[in-house]
PDB file of C-alpha atoms in Angstrom:
ATOM      1  CA  MET A 210       5.654  63.760  16.248  1.00 73.00           C
ATOM      2  CA  GLU A 211       5.307  60.176  17.322  1.00 83.00           C
ATOM      3  CA  PHE A 212       4.113  60.893  20.846  1.00 87.00           C
ATOM      4  CA  LEU A 213       1.085  62.749  19.554  1.00 92.00           C
ATOM      5  CA  LYS A 214      -0.423  59.458  18.545  1.00 91.00           C
ATOM      6  CA  GLU A 215      -1.088  58.766  22.262  1.00 93.00           C
ATOM      7  CA  TYR A 216      -3.492  61.731  22.192  1.00 94.00           C
ATOM      8  CA  GLN A 217      -5.378  60.608  19.095  1.00 94.00           C
ATOM      9  CA  PHE A 218      -7.019  57.376  20.167  1.00 96.00           C
ATOM     10  CA  PRO A 219     -10.408  56.721  18.533  1.00 96.00           C
ATOM     11  CA  ILE A 220     -13.439  58.185  20.290  1.00 97.00           C
ATOM     12  CA  GLU A 221     -17.122  57.589  19.696  1.00 96.00           C
ATOM     13  CA  VAL A 222     -20.527  58.780  20.799  1.00 95.00           C
ATOM     14  CA  ARG A 223     -22.925  55.924  21.501  1.00 94.00           C
ATOM     15  CA  PRO A 224     -26.443  55.572  23.100  1.00 91.00           C
ATOM     16  CA  VAL A 225     -26.558  54.962  26.785  1.00 88.00           C
ATOM     17  CA  THR A 226     -27.181  51.208  27.368  1.00 82.00           C
ATOM     18  CA  VAL A 227     -27.609  49.040  30.401  1.00 77.00           C
ATOM     19  CA  PRO A 228     -26.727  45.249  30.487  1.00 72.00           C
ATOM     20  CA  ASP A 229     -29.656  42.876  30.756  1.00 68.00           C
ATOM     21  CA  GLY A 230     -30.727  42.083  34.285  1.00 59.00           C
ATOM     22  CA  ILE A 231     -29.274  45.168  35.854  1.00 66.00           C
ATOM     23  CA  MET A 232     -32.483  47.212  35.904  1.00 65.00           C
ATOM     24  CA  GLY A 233     -36.143  46.171  36.239  1.00 64.00           C
ATOM     25  CA  SER A 234     -38.284  45.451  33.165  1.00 66.00           C
ATOM     26  CA  ASN A 235     -40.111  48.788  33.542  1.00 68.00           C
ATOM     27  CA  TYR A 236     -36.920  50.858  33.561  1.00 70.00           C
ATOM     28  CA  GLN A 237     -36.722  53.314  30.678  1.00 74.00           C
ATOM     29  CA  LEU A 238     -33.308  54.578  29.602  1.00 74.00           C
ATOM     30  CA  PRO A 239     -32.988  58.396  29.529  1.00 75.00           C
ATOM     31  CA  THR A 240     -33.211  59.775  26.019  1.00 82.00           C
ATOM     32  CA  ASN A 241     -31.429  63.031  26.667  1.00 91.00           C
ATOM     33  CA  TYR A 242     -27.988  61.526  27.425  1.00 93.00           C
ATOM     34  CA  LYS A 243     -25.280  59.786  25.446  1.00 94.00           C
ATOM     35  CA  SER A 244     -22.026  57.983  26.289  1.00 95.00           C
ATOM     36  CA  ILE A 245     -18.475  58.853  25.249  1.00 97.00           C
ATOM     37  CA  ILE A 246     -16.613  55.707  24.430  1.00 97.00           C
ATOM     38  CA  ARG A 247     -12.931  54.961  23.769  1.00 97.00           C
ATOM     39  CA  ALA A 248     -13.527  52.867  20.613  1.00 97.00           C
ATOM     40  CA  ASP A 249     -10.438  50.751  20.632  1.00 96.00           C
ATOM     41  CA  THR A 250     -11.032  49.467  24.146  1.00 96.00           C
ATOM     42  CA  ASN A 251     -14.769  49.996  24.556  1.00 95.00           C
ATOM     43  CA  GLU A 252     -14.117  51.823  27.768  1.00 96.00           C
ATOM     44  CA  VAL A 253     -16.901  54.172  28.892  1.00 95.00           C
ATOM     45  CA  ILE A 254     -15.284  57.560  29.564  1.00 96.00           C
ATOM     46  CA  SER A 255     -18.411  59.601  30.526  1.00 96.00           C
ATOM     47  CA  ILE A 256     -22.106  59.967  30.254  1.00 94.00           C
ATOM     48  CA  VAL A 257     -23.058  63.447  29.003  1.00 94.00           C
ATOM     49  CA  LYS A 258     -26.149  65.352  27.993  1.00 93.00           C
ATOM     50  CA  SER A 259     -27.277  65.082  24.358  1.00 91.00           C
ATOM     51  CA  SER A 260     -26.356  68.829  23.858  1.00 90.00           C
ATOM     52  CA  TYR A 261     -22.646  68.046  24.581  1.00 90.00           C
ATOM     53  CA  LYS A 262     -20.511  68.769  21.520  1.00 88.00           C
ATOM     54  CA  LEU A 263     -17.753  66.261  21.234  1.00 90.00           C
ATOM     55  CA  VAL A 264     -14.420  67.853  20.274  1.00 90.00           C
ATOM     56  CA  LYS A 265     -11.936  65.111  19.550  1.00 94.00           C
ATOM     57  CA  ASN A 266      -8.268  65.450  20.563  1.00 94.00           C
ATOM     58  CA  GLU A 267      -7.312  64.340  17.076  1.00 94.00           C
ATOM     59  CA  ASP A 268      -9.316  67.126  15.346  1.00 91.00           C
ATOM     60  CA  LEU A 269      -8.153  69.750  17.821  1.00 90.00           C
ATOM     61  CA  ILE A 270      -4.512  68.827  17.280  1.00 92.00           C
ATOM     62  CA  ASP A 271      -4.875  68.779  13.521  1.00 91.00           C
ATOM     63  CA  ILE A 272      -6.341  72.321  13.613  1.00 89.00           C
ATOM     64  CA  LEU A 273      -3.621  73.453  15.988  1.00 91.00           C
ATOM     65  CA  LEU A 274      -0.814  72.089  13.868  1.00 91.00           C
ATOM     66  CA  GLU A 275      -2.271  73.713  10.753  1.00 90.00           C
ATOM     67  CA  GLU A 276      -2.352  77.056  12.601  1.00 89.00           C
ATOM     68  CA  LEU A 277       1.103  76.693  13.935  1.00 93.00           C
ATOM     69  CA  THR A 278       2.484  75.843  10.515  1.00 91.00           C
ATOM     70  CA  GLY A 279       1.146  79.078   9.171  1.00 89.00           C
ATOM     71  CA  LEU A 280       3.058  81.117  11.744  1.00 91.00           C
ATOM     72  CA  SER A 281       6.338  82.883  10.846  1.00 91.00           C
ATOM     73  CA  THR A 282       7.931  81.907  14.132  1.00 94.00           C
ATOM     74  CA  PRO A 283       9.337  78.426  15.041  1.00 96.00           C
ATOM     75  CA  TYR A 284       7.617  76.338  17.625  1.00 96.00           C
ATOM     76  CA  THR A 285       8.298  73.162  19.652  1.00 95.00           C
ATOM     77  CA  ILE A 286       5.744  70.752  21.069  1.00 94.00           C
ATOM     78  CA  ARG A 287       7.212  69.713  24.407  1.00 92.00           C
ATOM     79  CA  LYS A 288       6.466  66.531  26.269  1.00 90.00           C
ATOM     80  CA  THR A 289       7.664  68.056  29.575  1.00 85.00           C
ATOM     81  CA  HIS A 290       4.298  69.520  30.588  1.00 88.00           C
ATOM     82  CA  SER A 291       2.078  67.650  28.148  1.00 93.00           C
ATOM     83  CA  PHE A 292      -0.038  64.619  29.166  1.00 92.00           C
ATOM     84  CA  CYS A 293      -3.001  62.554  28.034  1.00 95.00           C
ATOM     85  CA  ASP A 294      -5.285  59.897  29.574  1.00 95.00           C
ATOM     86  CA  ASN A 295      -8.691  58.743  28.565  1.00 96.00           C
ATOM     87  CA  LYS A 296     -10.414  61.731  30.180  1.00 96.00           C
ATOM     88  CA  ARG A 297      -8.182  64.682  29.683  1.00 95.00           C
ATOM     89  CA  MET A 298      -5.233  66.042  27.646  1.00 95.00           C
ATOM     90  CA  ARG A 299      -2.923  68.961  27.898  1.00 95.00           C
ATOM     91  CA  LEU A 300      -0.431  69.937  25.144  1.00 95.00           C
ATOM     92  CA  GLU A 301       2.440  72.365  25.635  1.00 94.00           C
ATOM     93  CA  ILE A 302       3.891  74.353  22.713  1.00 95.00           C
ATOM     94  CA  THR A 303       6.800  76.758  23.172  1.00 95.00           C
ATOM     95  CA  PHE A 304       8.130  79.498  20.923  1.00 96.00           C
ATOM     96  CA  PRO A 305      11.926  79.568  21.268  1.00 95.00           C
ATOM     97  CA  GLU A 306      12.398  82.910  19.492  1.00 95.00           C
ATOM     98  CA  LEU A 307       9.707  84.708  21.624  1.00 94.00           C
ATOM     99  CA  THR A 308      11.459  85.087  24.922  1.00 94.00           C
ATOM    100  CA  MET A 309      11.741  86.837  28.272  1.00 93.00           C
ATOM    101  CA  HIS A 310      14.372  86.404  30.908  1.00 93.00           C
ATOM    102  CA  ASP A 311      15.160  86.553  34.575  1.00 92.00           C
ATOM    103  CA  GLU A 312      18.577  86.944  36.105  1.00 91.00           C
ATOM    104  CA  ASN A 313      19.421  83.235  35.603  1.00 90.00           C
ATOM    105  CA  SER A 314      17.512  81.925  32.649  1.00 91.00           C
ATOM    106  CA  GLN A 315      15.713  82.496  29.378  1.00 93.00           C
ATOM    107  CA  LEU A 316      11.917  82.144  29.411  1.00 93.00           C
ATOM    108  CA  GLU A 317      10.190  80.855  26.301  1.00 94.00           C
ATOM    109  CA  LEU A 318       6.643  81.993  25.597  1.00 94.00           C
ATOM    110  CA  SER A 319       4.456  78.918  25.701  1.00 93.00           C
ATOM    111  CA  LEU A 320       0.900  77.898  24.859  1.00 92.00           C
ATOM    112  CA  TYR A 321      -1.092  75.246  26.665  1.00 91.00           C
ATOM    113  CA  LEU A 322      -3.967  73.507  24.938  1.00 92.00           C
ATOM    114  CA  HIS A 323      -6.525  71.612  27.061  1.00 92.00           C
ATOM    115  CA  ASN A 324      -9.407  69.283  26.227  1.00 93.00           C
ATOM    116  CA  SER A 325     -11.482  66.752  28.101  1.00 94.00           C
ATOM    117  CA  TYR A 326     -14.029  64.003  27.484  1.00 95.00           C
ATOM    118  CA  ASP A 327     -15.438  63.916  30.995  1.00 91.00           C
ATOM    119  CA  LEU A 328     -16.706  67.499  31.468  1.00 89.00           C
ATOM    120  CA  SER A 329     -13.814  68.284  33.889  1.00 88.00           C
ATOM    121  CA  GLU A 330     -12.942  71.367  31.750  1.00 84.00           C
ATOM    122  CA  SER A 331     -13.766  73.110  28.506  1.00 82.00           C
ATOM    123  CA  VAL A 332     -11.502  73.182  25.522  1.00 86.00           C
ATOM    124  CA  ARG A 333      -9.086  75.877  26.546  1.00 86.00           C
ATOM    125  CA  MET A 334      -5.883  77.699  25.483  1.00 86.00           C
ATOM    126  CA  ARG A 335      -3.688  79.399  28.005  1.00 88.00           C
ATOM    127  CA  TRP A 336      -0.473  81.339  27.596  1.00 90.00           C
ATOM    128  CA  GLY A 337       2.546  80.903  29.827  1.00 91.00           C
ATOM    129  CA  PHE A 338       6.279  80.460  29.706  1.00 92.00           C
ATOM    130  CA  PHE A 339       8.865  77.673  29.985  1.00 90.00           C
ATOM    131  CA  ARG A 340      12.025  78.380  32.055  1.00 90.00           C
ATOM    132  CA  LEU A 341      14.934  76.661  30.271  1.00 85.00           C
ATOM    133  CA  ILE A 342      17.380  76.389  33.167  1.00 81.00           C
ATOM    134  CA  CYS A 343      15.042  74.084  35.214  1.00 85.00           C
ATOM    135  CA  SER A 344      12.268  73.080  32.736  1.00 84.00           C
ATOM    136  CA  ASN A 345       9.691  74.737  34.976  1.00 84.00           C
ATOM    137  CA  GLY A 346       6.331  75.496  33.318  1.00 86.00           C
ATOM    138  CA  ALA A 347       4.139  78.404  34.255  1.00 87.00           C
ATOM    139  CA  ILE A 348       0.838  79.961  33.336  1.00 84.00           C
ATOM    140  CA  LEU A 349       0.213  83.610  32.879  1.00 83.00           C
ATOM    141  CA  GLY A 350      -3.146  84.378  34.344  1.00 71.00           C
ATOM    142  CA  LYS A 351      -3.819  87.999  35.197  1.00 62.00           C
ATOM    143  CA  ILE A 352      -1.548  89.709  32.578  1.00 57.00           C
ATOM    144  CA  LEU A 353      -2.979  87.697  29.625  1.00 59.00           C
ATOM    145  CA  ALA A 354      -6.520  86.695  28.764  1.00 50.00           C
ATOM    146  CA  GLN A 355      -7.363  83.037  28.051  1.00 50.00           C
ATOM    147  CA  THR A 356      -9.319  81.498  25.172  1.00 50.00           C
ATOM    148  CA  TYR A 357     -11.848  78.770  25.787  1.00 46.00           C
ATOM    149  CA  SER A 358     -15.128  77.296  24.619  1.00 50.00           C
ATOM    150  CA  ARG A 359     -17.766  75.142  26.271  1.00 50.00           C
ATOM    151  CA  HIS A 360     -18.324  71.770  24.523  1.00 49.00           C
ATOM    152  CA  THR A 361     -21.989  72.598  24.033  1.00 45.00           C
ATOM    153  CA  LYS A 362     -20.983  75.261  21.472  1.00 46.00           C
ATOM    154  CA  GLY A 363     -18.028  73.571  19.898  1.00 41.00           C
ATOM    155  CA  PHE A 364     -14.607  75.113  19.446  1.00 45.00           C
ATOM    156  CA  LYS A 365     -12.363  76.764  16.872  1.00 55.00           C
ATOM    157  CA  ILE A 366      -8.805  77.841  17.394  1.00 68.00           C
ATOM    158  CA  ALA A 367      -9.678  81.199  16.041  1.00 59.00           C
ATOM    159  CA  ASN A 368      -6.798  83.240  14.667  1.00 70.00           C
ATOM    160  CA  LEU A 369      -3.967  81.929  16.613  1.00 82.00           C
ATOM    161  CA  LYS A 370      -1.608  84.278  14.759  1.00 82.00           C
ATOM    162  CA  GLN A 371      -3.507  87.322  16.144  1.00 82.00           C
ATOM    163  CA  SER A 372      -3.578  85.847  19.666  1.00 82.00           C
ATOM    164  CA  LEU A 373       0.154  85.165  19.483  1.00 88.00           C
ATOM    165  CA  THR A 374       0.862  88.745  18.281  1.00 86.00           C
ATOM    166  CA  GLU A 375      -1.225  90.239  21.073  1.00 84.00           C
ATOM    167  CA  THR A 376       0.430  88.077  23.609  1.00 86.00           C
ATOM    168  CA  TYR A 377       3.930  88.968  22.274  1.00 87.00           C
ATOM    169  CA  ASP A 378       2.963  92.615  22.560  1.00 88.00           C
ATOM    170  CA  ARG A 379       2.402  92.057  26.293  1.00 88.00           C
ATOM    171  CA  ILE A 380       5.911  90.660  26.891  1.00 90.00           C
ATOM    172  CA  PRO A 381       7.360  94.025  28.123  1.00 92.00           C
ATOM    173  CA  ALA A 382       4.674  94.157  30.840  1.00 89.00           C
ATOM    174  CA  ILE A 383       5.417  90.526  31.773  1.00 91.00           C
ATOM    175  CA  GLN A 384       9.141  91.333  31.862  1.00 94.00           C
ATOM    176  CA  ASN A 385       8.524  94.296  34.093  1.00 94.00           C
ATOM    177  CA  ARG A 386       6.545  92.228  36.474  1.00 93.00           C
ATOM    178  CA  ILE A 387       9.293  89.574  36.633  1.00 94.00           C
ATOM    179  CA  LYS A 388      11.847  92.299  37.327  1.00 96.00           C
ATOM    180  CA  HIS A 389       9.741  93.574  40.211  1.00 96.00           C
ATOM    181  CA  LEU A 390       9.402  90.099  41.687  1.00 97.00           C
ATOM    182  CA  GLU A 391      13.112  89.569  41.479  1.00 97.00           C
ATOM    183  CA  SER A 392      13.789  92.463  43.897  1.00 97.00           C
ATOM    184  CA  ALA A 393      10.610  92.394  46.071  1.00 98.00           C
ATOM    185  CA  PRO A 394      11.028  90.713  49.456  1.00 98.00           C
ATOM    186  CA  VAL A 395       8.710  88.025  50.561  1.00 98.00           C
ATOM    187  CA  THR A 396       5.894  89.534  52.714  1.00 97.00           C
ATOM    188  CA  ALA A 397       3.398  88.113  55.146  1.00 97.00           C
ATOM    189  CA  ASP A 398       0.585  89.225  52.739  1.00 97.00           C
ATOM    190  CA  LEU A 399       2.170  87.205  49.857  1.00 97.00           C
ATOM    191  CA  MET A 400       2.562  84.185  52.129  1.00 98.00           C
ATOM    192  CA  ASP A 401      -1.117  84.366  53.051  1.00 97.00           C
ATOM    193  CA  ARG A 402      -2.105  84.669  49.358  1.00 96.00           C
ATOM    194  CA  VAL A 403       0.124  81.688  48.421  1.00 97.00           C
ATOM    195  CA  GLU A 404      -1.321  79.539  51.241  1.00 98.00           C
ATOM    196  CA  ASN A 405      -4.866  80.470  50.216  1.00 97.00           C
ATOM    197  CA  GLN A 406      -4.176  79.534  46.583  1.00 96.00           C
ATOM    198  CA  VAL A 407      -2.161  76.326  46.890  1.00 96.00           C
ATOM    199  CA  GLY A 408      -2.949  75.024  50.352  1.00 97.00           C
ATOM    200  CA  LYS A 409      -0.959  74.575  53.566  1.00 97.00           C
ATOM    201  CA  LYS A 410       1.069  71.502  52.553  1.00 96.00           C
ATOM    202  CA  LEU A 411       2.582  72.912  49.365  1.00 97.00           C
ATOM    203  CA  SER A 412       3.079  76.376  50.824  1.00 97.00           C
ATOM    204  CA  LYS A 413       4.816  75.023  53.936  1.00 97.00           C
ATOM    205  CA  THR A 414       7.241  72.965  51.718  1.00 97.00           C
ATOM    206  CA  VAL A 415       8.267  76.203  49.962  1.00 97.00           C
ATOM    207  CA  PHE A 416       8.218  78.445  52.985  1.00 97.00           C
ATOM    208  CA  GLU A 417      10.723  76.139  54.722  1.00 97.00           C
ATOM    209  CA  GLN A 418      13.226  76.924  51.862  1.00 97.00           C
ATOM    210  CA  ASN A 419      13.285  80.512  53.139  1.00 97.00           C
ATOM    211  CA  PRO A 420      13.210  82.289  49.747  1.00 97.00           C
ATOM    212  CA  GLU A 421      14.429  85.876  50.078  1.00 97.00           C
ATOM    213  CA  THR A 422      12.610  87.375  47.106  1.00 98.00           C
ATOM    214  CA  GLN A 423       9.182  86.840  45.694  1.00 97.00           C
ATOM    215  CA  TRP A 424      10.667  85.528  42.397  1.00 97.00           C
ATOM    216  CA  GLN A 425      12.683  82.958  44.376  1.00 97.00           C
ATOM    217  CA  MET A 426       9.476  81.804  46.020  1.00 98.00           C
ATOM    218  CA  TYR A 427       7.629  81.753  42.695  1.00 96.00           C
ATOM    219  CA  ASN A 428      10.320  79.551  41.127  1.00 95.00           C
ATOM    220  CA  ALA A 429      10.280  77.182  44.140  1.00 96.00           C
ATOM    221  CA  LEU A 430       6.602  76.722  43.681  1.00 97.00           C
ATOM    222  CA  THR A 431       6.755  76.237  39.873  1.00 95.00           C
ATOM    223  CA  ASN A 432       9.631  73.788  40.353  1.00 94.00           C
ATOM    224  CA  TYR A 433       7.585  71.663  42.780  1.00 96.00           C
ATOM    225  CA  ILE A 434       4.536  71.789  40.529  1.00 94.00           C
ATOM    226  CA  SER A 435       6.533  70.997  37.325  1.00 92.00           C
ATOM    227  CA  HIS A 436       8.552  68.089  38.670  1.00 93.00           C
ATOM    228  CA  ILE A 437       6.821  66.548  41.662  1.00 94.00           C
ATOM    229  CA  MET A 438       3.118  67.114  41.273  1.00 94.00           C
ATOM    230  CA  ASP A 439       0.923  64.721  39.285  1.00 92.00           C
ATOM    231  CA  GLN A 440       0.454  66.031  35.683  1.00 88.00           C
ATOM    232  CA  ARG A 441      -3.324  66.044  36.121  1.00 88.00           C
ATOM    233  CA  PHE A 442      -3.167  68.798  38.732  1.00 91.00           C
ATOM    234  CA  ARG A 443      -0.379  70.980  37.401  1.00 92.00           C
ATOM    235  CA  ALA A 444      -2.550  73.401  35.397  1.00 90.00           C
ATOM    236  CA  ARG A 445      -4.797  74.294  38.302  1.00 91.00           C
ATOM    237  CA  TYR A 446      -1.816  74.973  40.593  1.00 95.00           C
ATOM    238  CA  GLN A 447       0.085  76.925  37.937  1.00 92.00           C
ATOM    239  CA  LEU A 448      -2.907  79.184  37.533  1.00 90.00           C
ATOM    240  CA  ALA A 449      -3.294  79.451  41.326  1.00 94.00           C
ATOM    241  CA  ILE A 450       0.216  80.801  41.718  1.00 94.00           C
ATOM    242  CA  ALA A 451      -0.166  83.106  38.806  1.00 91.00           C
ATOM    243  CA  HIS A 452      -3.020  84.689  40.724  1.00 91.00           C
ATOM    244  CA  ALA A 453      -0.976  84.809  43.978  1.00 94.00           C
ATOM    245  CA  PHE A 454       1.906  86.603  42.279  1.00 95.00           C
ATOM    246  CA  GLN A 455      -0.275  88.680  39.992  1.00 90.00           C
ATOM    247  CA  LEU A 456       1.242  87.294  36.800  1.00 88.00           C
TER     248      LEU A 456
END
């Protein structure tokens, strides 16, 4: 997959240095910090404590691909909700044979893999789904657990097959929740929860569409997040609406 090369730029750990003349002659550099450097451009990405365990995108993706190849079900790595910059990356994998549905579209089970070099988040895996009719992405928060690790301890994608099986076993519960949302009317309590989770600006944009059911409101929110919002903020808002709609 050619686009994955964008995620695998060289990264190095180097001592913290200060150019000559910036600090006084008596200044002593801290010994308990190190710098994370993009090696091909020499850009400083972050300064971290010496206990920080660097997990490279390249290594993480290699492990993931090895685990995915060992599964008995097909998978697709989608660019739709994947992104990468110097500081953070997010990779979306969907499983086209592991599906749910609503009244209008098929929903493919999906996995989101996160990593960062700037301490903005831990290495993390979250499950969700991909709505085919509109390419909306969503995270499942309450119904499913998430897997993560702090960089100070390192990370392994431990037994992805077992995690996938356990997630697949929860599909009936997810399907039942979707069915409920399709028929449940929008309530003042839900509107308050949505506004508290995503803020007044986004909630106002969706409320003005006058969705009749909770599922219509949910899809309006995921559509905005998936197609209008900056990639860097999508995961946070996707998780926020998962909490608001108890998904």
